[in-house]
Coordinates of C-alpha atoms and ligand atoms in Angstrom, one line a residue:
X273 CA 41.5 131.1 246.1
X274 CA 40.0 128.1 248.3
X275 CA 37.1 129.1 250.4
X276 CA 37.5 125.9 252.6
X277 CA 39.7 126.6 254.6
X278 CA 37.3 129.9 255.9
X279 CA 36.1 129.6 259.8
X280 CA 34.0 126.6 260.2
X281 CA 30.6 128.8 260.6
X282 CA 31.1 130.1 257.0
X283 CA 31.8 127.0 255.6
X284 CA 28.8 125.5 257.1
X285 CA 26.5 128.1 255.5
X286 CA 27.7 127.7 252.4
X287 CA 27.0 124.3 252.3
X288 CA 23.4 124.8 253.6
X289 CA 23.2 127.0 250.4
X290 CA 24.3 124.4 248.4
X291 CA 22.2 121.9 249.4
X292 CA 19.0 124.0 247.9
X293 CA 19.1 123.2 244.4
X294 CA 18.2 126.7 242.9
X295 CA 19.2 128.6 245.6
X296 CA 18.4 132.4 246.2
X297 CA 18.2 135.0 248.7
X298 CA 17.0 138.5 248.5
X299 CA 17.8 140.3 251.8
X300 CA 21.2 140.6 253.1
X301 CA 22.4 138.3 256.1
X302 CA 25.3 140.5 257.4
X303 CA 27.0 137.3 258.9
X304 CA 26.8 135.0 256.7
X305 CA 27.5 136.6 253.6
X306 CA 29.1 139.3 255.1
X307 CA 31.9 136.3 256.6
X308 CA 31.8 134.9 252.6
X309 CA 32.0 138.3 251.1
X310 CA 35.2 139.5 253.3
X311 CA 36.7 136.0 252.1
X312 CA 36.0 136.7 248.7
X313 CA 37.0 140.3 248.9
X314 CA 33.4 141.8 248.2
X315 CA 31.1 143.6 250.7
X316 CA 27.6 143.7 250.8
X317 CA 26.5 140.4 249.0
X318 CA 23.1 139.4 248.9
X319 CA 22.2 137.4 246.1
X320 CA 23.2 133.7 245.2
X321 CA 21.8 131.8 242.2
X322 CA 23.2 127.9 241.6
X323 CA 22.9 126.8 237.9
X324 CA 23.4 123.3 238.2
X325 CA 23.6 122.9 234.3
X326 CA 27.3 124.9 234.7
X327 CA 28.5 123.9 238.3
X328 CA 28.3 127.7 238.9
X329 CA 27.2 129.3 242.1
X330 CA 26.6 132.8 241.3
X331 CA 27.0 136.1 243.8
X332 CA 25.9 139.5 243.5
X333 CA 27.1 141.9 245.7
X334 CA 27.9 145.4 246.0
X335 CA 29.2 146.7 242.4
X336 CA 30.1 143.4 241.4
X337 CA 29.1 139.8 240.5
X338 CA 31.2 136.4 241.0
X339 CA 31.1 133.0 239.7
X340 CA 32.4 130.0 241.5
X341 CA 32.8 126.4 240.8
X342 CA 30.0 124.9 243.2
X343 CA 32.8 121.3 243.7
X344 CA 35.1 123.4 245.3
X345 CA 33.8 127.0 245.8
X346 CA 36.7 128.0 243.7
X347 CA 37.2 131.0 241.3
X348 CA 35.5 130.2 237.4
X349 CA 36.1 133.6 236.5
X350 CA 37.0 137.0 237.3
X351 CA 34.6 139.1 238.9
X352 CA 32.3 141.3 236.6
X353 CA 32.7 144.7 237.9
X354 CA 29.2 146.6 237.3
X355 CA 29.3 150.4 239.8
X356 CA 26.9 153.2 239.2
X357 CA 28.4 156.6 237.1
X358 CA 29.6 158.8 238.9
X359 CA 26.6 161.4 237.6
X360 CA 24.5 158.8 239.2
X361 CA 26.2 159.1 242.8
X362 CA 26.5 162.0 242.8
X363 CA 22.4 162.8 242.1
X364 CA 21.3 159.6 244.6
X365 CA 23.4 161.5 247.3
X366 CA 21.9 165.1 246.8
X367 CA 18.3 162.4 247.4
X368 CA 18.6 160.5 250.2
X369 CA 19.8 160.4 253.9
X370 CA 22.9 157.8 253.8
X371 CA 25.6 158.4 251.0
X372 CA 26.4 154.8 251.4
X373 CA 23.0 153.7 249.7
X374 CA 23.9 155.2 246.5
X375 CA 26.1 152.2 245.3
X376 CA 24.8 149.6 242.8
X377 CA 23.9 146.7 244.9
X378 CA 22.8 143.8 243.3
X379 CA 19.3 142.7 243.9
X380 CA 18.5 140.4 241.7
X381 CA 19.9 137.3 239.7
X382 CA 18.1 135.1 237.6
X383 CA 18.5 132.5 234.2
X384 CA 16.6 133.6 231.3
X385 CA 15.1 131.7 228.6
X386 CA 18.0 132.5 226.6
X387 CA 20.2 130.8 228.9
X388 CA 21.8 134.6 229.9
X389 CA 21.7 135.8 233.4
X390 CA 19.8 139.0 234.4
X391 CA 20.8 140.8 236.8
X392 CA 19.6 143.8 238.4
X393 CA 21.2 146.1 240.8
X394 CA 19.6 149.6 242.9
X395 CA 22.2 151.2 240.6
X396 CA 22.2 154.5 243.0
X397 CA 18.5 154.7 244.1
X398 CA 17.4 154.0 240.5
X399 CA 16.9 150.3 239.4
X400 CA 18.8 148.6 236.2
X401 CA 19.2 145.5 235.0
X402 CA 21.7 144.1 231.9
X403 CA 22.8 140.6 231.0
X404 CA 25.4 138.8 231.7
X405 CA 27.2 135.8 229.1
X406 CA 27.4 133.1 231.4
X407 CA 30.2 131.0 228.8
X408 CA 32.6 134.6 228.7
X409 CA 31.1 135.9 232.1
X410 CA 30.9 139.6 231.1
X411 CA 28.3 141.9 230.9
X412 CA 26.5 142.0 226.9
X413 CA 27.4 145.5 225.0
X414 CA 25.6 147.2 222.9
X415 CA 27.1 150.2 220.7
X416 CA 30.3 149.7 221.5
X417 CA 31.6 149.5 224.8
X418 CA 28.1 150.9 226.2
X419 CA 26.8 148.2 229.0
X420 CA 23.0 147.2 227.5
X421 CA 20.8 148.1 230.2
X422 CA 17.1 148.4 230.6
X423 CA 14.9 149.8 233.5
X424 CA 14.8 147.5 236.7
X425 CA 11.7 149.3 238.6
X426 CA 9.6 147.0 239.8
X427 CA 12.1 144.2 239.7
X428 CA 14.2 145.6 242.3
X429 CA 13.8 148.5 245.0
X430 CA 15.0 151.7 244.6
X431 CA 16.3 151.1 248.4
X432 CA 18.8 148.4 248.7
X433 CA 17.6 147.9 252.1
X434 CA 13.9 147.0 251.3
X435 CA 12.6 143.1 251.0
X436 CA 11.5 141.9 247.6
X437 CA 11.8 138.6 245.6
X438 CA 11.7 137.3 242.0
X439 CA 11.7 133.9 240.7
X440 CA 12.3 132.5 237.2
X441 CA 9.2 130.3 235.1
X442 CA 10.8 128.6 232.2
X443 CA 13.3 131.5 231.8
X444 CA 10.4 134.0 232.6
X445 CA 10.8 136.5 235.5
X446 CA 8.3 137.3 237.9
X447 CA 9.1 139.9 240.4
X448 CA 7.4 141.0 243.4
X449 CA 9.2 144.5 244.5
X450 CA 8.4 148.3 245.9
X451 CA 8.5 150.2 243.0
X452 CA 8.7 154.1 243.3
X453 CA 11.6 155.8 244.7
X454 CA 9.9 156.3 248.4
X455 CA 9.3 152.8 248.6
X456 CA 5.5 152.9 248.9
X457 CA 4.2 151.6 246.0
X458 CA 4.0 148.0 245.2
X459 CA 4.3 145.5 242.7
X460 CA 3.6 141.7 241.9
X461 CA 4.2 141.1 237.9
X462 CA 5.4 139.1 235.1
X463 CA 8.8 141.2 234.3
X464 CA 9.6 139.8 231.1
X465 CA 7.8 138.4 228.4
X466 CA 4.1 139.5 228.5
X467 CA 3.8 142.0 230.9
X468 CA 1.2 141.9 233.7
X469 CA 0.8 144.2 237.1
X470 CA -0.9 144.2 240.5
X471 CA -1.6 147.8 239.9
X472 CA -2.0 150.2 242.7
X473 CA -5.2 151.6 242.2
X474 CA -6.4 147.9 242.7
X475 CA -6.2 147.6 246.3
X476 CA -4.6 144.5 246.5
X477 CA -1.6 144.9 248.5
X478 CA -1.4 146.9 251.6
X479 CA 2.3 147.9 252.8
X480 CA 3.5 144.5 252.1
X481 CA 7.0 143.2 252.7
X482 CA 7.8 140.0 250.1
X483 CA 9.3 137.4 251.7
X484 CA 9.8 134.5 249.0
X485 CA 8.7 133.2 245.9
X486 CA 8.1 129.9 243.9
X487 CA 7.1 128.2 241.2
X488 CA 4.7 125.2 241.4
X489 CA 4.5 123.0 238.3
X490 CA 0.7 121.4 237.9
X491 CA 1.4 121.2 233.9
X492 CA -0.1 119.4 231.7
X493 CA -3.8 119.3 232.6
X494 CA -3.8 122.8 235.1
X495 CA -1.3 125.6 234.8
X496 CA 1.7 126.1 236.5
X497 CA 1.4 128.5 239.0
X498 CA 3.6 131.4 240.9
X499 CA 3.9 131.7 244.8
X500 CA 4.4 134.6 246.8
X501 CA 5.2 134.8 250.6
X502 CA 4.8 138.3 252.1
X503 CA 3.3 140.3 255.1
X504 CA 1.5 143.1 254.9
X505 CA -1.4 144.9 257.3
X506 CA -4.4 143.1 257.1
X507 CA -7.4 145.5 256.4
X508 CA -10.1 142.9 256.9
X509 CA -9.6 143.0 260.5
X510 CA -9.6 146.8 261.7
X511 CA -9.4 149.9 259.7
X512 CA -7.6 151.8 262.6
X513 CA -5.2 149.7 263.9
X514 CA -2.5 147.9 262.2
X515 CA -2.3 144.1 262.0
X516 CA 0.7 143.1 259.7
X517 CA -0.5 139.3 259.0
X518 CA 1.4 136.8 256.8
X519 CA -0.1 136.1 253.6
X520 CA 0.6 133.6 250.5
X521 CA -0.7 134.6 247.2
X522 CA -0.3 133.1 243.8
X523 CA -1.0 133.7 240.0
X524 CA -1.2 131.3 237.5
X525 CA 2.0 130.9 234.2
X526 CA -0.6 131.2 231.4
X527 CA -2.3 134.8 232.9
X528 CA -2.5 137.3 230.2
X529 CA -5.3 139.9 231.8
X530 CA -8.4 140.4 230.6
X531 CA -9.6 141.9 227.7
X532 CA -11.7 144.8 229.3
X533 CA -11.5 144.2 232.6
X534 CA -8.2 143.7 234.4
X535 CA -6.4 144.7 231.3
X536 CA -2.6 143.8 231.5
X537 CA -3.6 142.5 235.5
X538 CA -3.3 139.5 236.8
X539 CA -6.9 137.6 236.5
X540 CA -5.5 134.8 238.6
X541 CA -4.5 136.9 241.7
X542 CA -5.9 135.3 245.1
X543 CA -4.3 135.3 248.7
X544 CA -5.0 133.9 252.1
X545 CA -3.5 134.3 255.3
X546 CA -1.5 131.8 256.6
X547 CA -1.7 130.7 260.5
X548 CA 1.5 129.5 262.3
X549 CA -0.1 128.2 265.9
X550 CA 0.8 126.2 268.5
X551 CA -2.4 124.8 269.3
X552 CA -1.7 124.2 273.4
X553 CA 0.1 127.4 274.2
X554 CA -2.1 129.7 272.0
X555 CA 1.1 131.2 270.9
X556 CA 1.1 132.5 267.3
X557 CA 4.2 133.3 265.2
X558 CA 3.7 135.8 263.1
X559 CA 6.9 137.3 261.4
X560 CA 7.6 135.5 257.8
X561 CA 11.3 135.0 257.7
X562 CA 11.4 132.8 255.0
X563 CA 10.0 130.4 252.6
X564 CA 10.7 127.4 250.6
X565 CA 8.9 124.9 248.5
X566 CA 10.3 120.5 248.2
X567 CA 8.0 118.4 246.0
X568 CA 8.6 115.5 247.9
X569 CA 7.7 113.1 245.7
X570 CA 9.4 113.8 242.0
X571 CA 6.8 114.4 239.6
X572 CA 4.1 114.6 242.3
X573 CA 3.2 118.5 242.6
X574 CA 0.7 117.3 245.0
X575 CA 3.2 116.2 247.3
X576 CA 5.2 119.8 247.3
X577 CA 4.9 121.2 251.2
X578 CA 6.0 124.7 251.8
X579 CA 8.5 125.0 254.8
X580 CA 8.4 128.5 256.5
X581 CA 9.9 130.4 258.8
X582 CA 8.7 132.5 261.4
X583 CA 9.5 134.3 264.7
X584 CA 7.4 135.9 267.4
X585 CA 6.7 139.7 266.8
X586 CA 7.5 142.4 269.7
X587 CA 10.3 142.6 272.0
X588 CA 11.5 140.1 274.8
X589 CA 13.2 136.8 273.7
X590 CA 13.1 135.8 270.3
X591 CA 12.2 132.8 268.8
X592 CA 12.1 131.2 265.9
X593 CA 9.5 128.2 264.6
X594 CA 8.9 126.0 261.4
X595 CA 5.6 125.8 260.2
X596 CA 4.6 123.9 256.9
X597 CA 2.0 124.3 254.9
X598 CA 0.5 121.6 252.2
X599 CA 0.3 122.9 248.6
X600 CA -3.0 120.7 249.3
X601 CA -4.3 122.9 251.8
X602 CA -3.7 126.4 250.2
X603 CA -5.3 125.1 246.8
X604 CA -8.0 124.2 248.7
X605 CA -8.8 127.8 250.2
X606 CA -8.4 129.1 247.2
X607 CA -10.9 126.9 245.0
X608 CA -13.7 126.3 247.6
X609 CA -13.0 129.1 250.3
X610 CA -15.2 132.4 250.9
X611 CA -14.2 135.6 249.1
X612 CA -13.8 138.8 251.8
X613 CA -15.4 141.7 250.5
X614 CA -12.7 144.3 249.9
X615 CA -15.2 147.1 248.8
X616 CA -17.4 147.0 251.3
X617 CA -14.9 146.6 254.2
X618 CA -17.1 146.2 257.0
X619 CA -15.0 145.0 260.3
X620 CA -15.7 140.6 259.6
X621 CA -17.9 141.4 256.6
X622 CA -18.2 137.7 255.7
X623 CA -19.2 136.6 252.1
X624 CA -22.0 138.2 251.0
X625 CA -22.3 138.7 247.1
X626 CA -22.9 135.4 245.6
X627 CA -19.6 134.0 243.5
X628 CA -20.1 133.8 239.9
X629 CA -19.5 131.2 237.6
X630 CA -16.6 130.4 236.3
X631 CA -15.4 130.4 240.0
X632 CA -13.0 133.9 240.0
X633 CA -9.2 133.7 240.1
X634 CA -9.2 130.3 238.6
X635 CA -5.9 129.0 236.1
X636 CA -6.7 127.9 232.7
X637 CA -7.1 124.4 233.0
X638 CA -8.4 121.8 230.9
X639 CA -12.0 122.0 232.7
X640 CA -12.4 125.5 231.6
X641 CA -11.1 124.9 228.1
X642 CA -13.7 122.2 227.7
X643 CA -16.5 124.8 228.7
X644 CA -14.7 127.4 225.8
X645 CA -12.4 129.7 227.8
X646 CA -9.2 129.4 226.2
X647 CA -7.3 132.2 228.1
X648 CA -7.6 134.6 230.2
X649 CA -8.6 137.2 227.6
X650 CA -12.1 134.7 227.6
X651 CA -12.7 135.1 231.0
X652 CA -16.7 137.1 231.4
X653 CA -15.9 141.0 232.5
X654 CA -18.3 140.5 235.4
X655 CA -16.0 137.4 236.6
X656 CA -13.3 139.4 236.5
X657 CA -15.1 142.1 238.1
X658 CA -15.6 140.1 241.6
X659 CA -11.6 138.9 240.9
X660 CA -10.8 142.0 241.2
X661 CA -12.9 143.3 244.4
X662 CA -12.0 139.9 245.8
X663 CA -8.7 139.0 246.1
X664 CA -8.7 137.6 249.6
X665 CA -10.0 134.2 250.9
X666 CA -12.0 134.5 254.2
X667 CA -10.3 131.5 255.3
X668 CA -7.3 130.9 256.9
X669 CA -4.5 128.3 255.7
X670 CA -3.7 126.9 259.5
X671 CA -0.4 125.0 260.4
X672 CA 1.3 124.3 264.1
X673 CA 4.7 124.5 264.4
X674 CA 7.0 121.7 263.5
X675 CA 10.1 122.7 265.5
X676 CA 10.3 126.0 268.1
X677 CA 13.6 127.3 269.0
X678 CA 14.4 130.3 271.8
X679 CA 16.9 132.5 272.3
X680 CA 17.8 131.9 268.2
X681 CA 16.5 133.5 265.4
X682 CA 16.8 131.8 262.2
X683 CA 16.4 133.5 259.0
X684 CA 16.7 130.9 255.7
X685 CA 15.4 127.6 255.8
X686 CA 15.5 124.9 252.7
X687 CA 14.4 121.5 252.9
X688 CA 15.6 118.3 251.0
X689 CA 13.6 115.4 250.8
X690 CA 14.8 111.5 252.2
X691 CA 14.0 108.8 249.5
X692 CA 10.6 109.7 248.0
X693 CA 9.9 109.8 251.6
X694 CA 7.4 112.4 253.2
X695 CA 10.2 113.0 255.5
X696 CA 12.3 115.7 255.0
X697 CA 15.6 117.1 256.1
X698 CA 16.0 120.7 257.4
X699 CA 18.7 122.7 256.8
X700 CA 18.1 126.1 258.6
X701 CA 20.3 128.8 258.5
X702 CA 20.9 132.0 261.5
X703 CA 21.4 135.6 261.8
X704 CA 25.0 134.7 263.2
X705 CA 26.3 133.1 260.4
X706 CA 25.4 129.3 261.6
Ligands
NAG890 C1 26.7 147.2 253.5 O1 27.5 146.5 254.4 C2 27.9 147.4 255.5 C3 28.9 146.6 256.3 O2 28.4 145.4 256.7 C4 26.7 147.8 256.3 O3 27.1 148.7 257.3 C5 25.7 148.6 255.3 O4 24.6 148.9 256.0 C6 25.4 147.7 254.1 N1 24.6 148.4 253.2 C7 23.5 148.0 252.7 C8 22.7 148.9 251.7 O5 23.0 146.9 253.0
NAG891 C1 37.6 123.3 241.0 O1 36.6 122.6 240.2 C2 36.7 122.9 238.9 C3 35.6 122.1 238.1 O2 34.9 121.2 239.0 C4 38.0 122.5 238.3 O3 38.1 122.8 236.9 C5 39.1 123.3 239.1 O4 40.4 122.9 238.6 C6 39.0 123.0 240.6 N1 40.0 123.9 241.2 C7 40.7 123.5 242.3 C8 41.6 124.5 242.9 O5 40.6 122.4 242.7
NAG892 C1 13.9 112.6 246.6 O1 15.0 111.8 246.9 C2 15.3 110.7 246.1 C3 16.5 109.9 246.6 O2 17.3 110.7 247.4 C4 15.6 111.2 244.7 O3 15.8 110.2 243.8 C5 14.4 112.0 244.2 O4 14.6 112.6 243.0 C6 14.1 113.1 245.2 N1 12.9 113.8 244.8 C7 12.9 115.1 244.7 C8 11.6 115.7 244.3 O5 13.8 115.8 244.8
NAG893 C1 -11.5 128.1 222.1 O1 -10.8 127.2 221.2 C2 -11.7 126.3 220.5 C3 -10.8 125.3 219.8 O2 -9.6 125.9 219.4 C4 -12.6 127.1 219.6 O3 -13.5 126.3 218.9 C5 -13.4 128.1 220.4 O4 -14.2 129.0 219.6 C6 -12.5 129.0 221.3 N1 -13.3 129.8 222.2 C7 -13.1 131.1 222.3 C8 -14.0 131.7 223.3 O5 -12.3 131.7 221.7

């Protein structure tokens, strides 16, 4: 079956997937993939990963997973078929409020090491994940005709309907995800391989909704390091009212804990707040739609700008505005800014304690190596001790809008870059499927 000869707006959408490299998406856009999904005879789809190794555009949807040729958006095999038991249904729907949530959507879709595919689905309000053969296309077994699966919370949500991301490092997941059944607790971590937490008696996160994800390659010399996009209430401003601000956040590859301190969390855990302003109007933008990362010069990590999207919170006319933000500019908040007092959460308390030395939430690079900390597990308890009452930068990474649209509200954005140029090209993407 041929997807091009779909209406025009589907078509187009597609190809502004397409044109992402390693493309993904984590919350549903009815339109688009709703338009796609129909075509394809699937409902619900939410999840695209390209592998341009294979010429495959993978789709999860509801119950099911396709593969397409990307050339032609063509059939490469037949769907995988992957629905919750019956038993499972049936105990989601004596749980929660809509029967219609206690299907196995797919959530998740990534390459591992191995070269297999995981995916994860809310498998009827309790998380899974199995593998996939990408040269057969069907699910691995194990004893028999048993599907191999293994727990998905904290990779995906138990609600199909709440944000989360994941993105893969060198076959490696990390996930950022709710992660109990009411959807109130949180979690940022490595899911496979060695495994490491935000944990939730470290106040790190407050009520955050994740946005995006990405890896950022500074290897060899500093460590490669993980990016997260996400909103949550910011607690540094007022304790009674909520202020949901928009936050980037980033551990570093080689993060194995700490020895006594931090065991099995993240040592490398910082996050700032990130500004979208227009400097003469005053008017700030403050819902994180979306986020993507283009190195614009290859092999240059210090040329990779993040391209966001955000629209205006509260009612009346919506719009939408670009805002980019230097990989330049965040590392520099995060190796010479302030650190906010958590603990002592005074309303503005500025920086009080003095930082120690090494400077806390640093990446294993070859500057600390050279003064004898080989990994994380070296790092001094009472460095890790400030790390972990100090997650937050006081300062603020700023930007002004690019681009401001009314009256349209977009929700993906990717960018490509124009001959090792510091031009880019935007291709943004609608809630109507345009
Ligand atoms: C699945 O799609 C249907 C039809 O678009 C929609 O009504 C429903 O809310 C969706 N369910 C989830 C969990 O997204
Ligand atoms: C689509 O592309 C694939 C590989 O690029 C090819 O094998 C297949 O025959 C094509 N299908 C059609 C209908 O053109
Ligand atoms: C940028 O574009 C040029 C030419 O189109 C390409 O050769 C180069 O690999 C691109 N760089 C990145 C980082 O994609
Ligand atoms: C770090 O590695 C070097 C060389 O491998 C070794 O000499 C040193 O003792 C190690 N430091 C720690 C704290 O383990």
């Amino acid at each position: 079956m041929s997807l091009l000869n779909m209406r025009t707006t589907c078509f187009m959408a597609v190809i502004l997937w397409l044109t992402t490299g390693s493309t993904r998406c984590q919350t549903p856009i009815p339109n688009v993939h709703g338009g796609l999904g129909a075509v394809l005879g699937v409902s619900n789809a939410s999840v695209l990963l390209q592998d341009p190794s294979s010429e495959t555009l993978y789709l999860g949807a509801r119950g099911s997973i396709l593969a397409l040729h990307t050339s032609n958006l063509t059939w490469k095999h037949s769907s995988i078929k992957w629905e919750a038991t019956e038993e499972e249904r049936k105990s989601c729907m004596g749980k929660v409020k809509r029967e219609d949530d206690c299907y196995n959507y797919i959530c998740l879709l990534e390459v591992l090491k191995d070269g297999r595919i995981y995916v994860c689905g809310s498998y009827a309000y309790n998380p899974q994940c199995a593998f996939i053969d990408p040269v057969t296309f069907v699910l691995v077994k194990e004893g028999g005709d048993k599907v191999k699966m293994e727990n998905g919370k904290g990779k995906c949500p138990y609600d199909p309907r709440q944000p989360h991301t994941a993105v893969t490092a060198d076959g490696v997941l990390y996930t950022a995800s709710p992660s109990n059944f009411l959807g109130t607790m949180y979690d940022i971590t490595r899911a496979t391989g060695q495994e490491v937490h935000v944990h939730q008696s470290i106040n790190w996160l407050s009520d955050p909704e994740f946005v995006s994800s990405a890896l950022v390659r500074e290897s060899p010399g500093d460590d490669d390091k993980i990016y997260f996009f996400f909103m949550e209430n910011a607690l540094e401003y007022d304790l009674y009212t909520k202020v949901r601000v928009t936050r980037v956040a980033r551990v570093c590859k080689g993060d194995m804990g700490g020895s006594k301190t931090l065991q099995k969390r993240w040592t490398s855990f910082l996050k700032a707040q990130l500004v979208c302003q227009d400097r003469d109007s005053g008017q700030h933008y403050t819902v994180l739609t979306h986020a993507y990362p283009l190195e614009h010069r290859l092999g240059d990590p210090s040329s990779t700008h993040f391209y966001t999207l955000f629209t205006s919170q509260g009612k009346g006319e919506r719009v939408s505005a670009v805002c980019v933000y230097s990989l330049a500019d965040i590392t520099k908040v995060f190796a010479t800014g302030g650190f906010r007092d958590m603990k002592r959460n005074c309303v503005n308390s500025g920086n009080s304690e003095s930082v120690p030395d090494p400077r806390p939430g640093q990446c294993i690079n070859n500057v600390l190596r050279a003064q004898g900390y080989n990994s994380s597990f070296d790092m001094p308890d009472r460095v890790l001790q400030f790390a972990k009452e100090h997650p937050l930068l006081t300062n603020t990474v700023d930007a002004a809008p690019l681009l401001v649209r009314r009256g349209t509200t977009y929700t993906r954005i990717t960018a490509t870059n124009i001959s090792n140029s510091d031009a880019a090209l935007l291709h943004l993407g609608t809630d109507q499927g345009e």
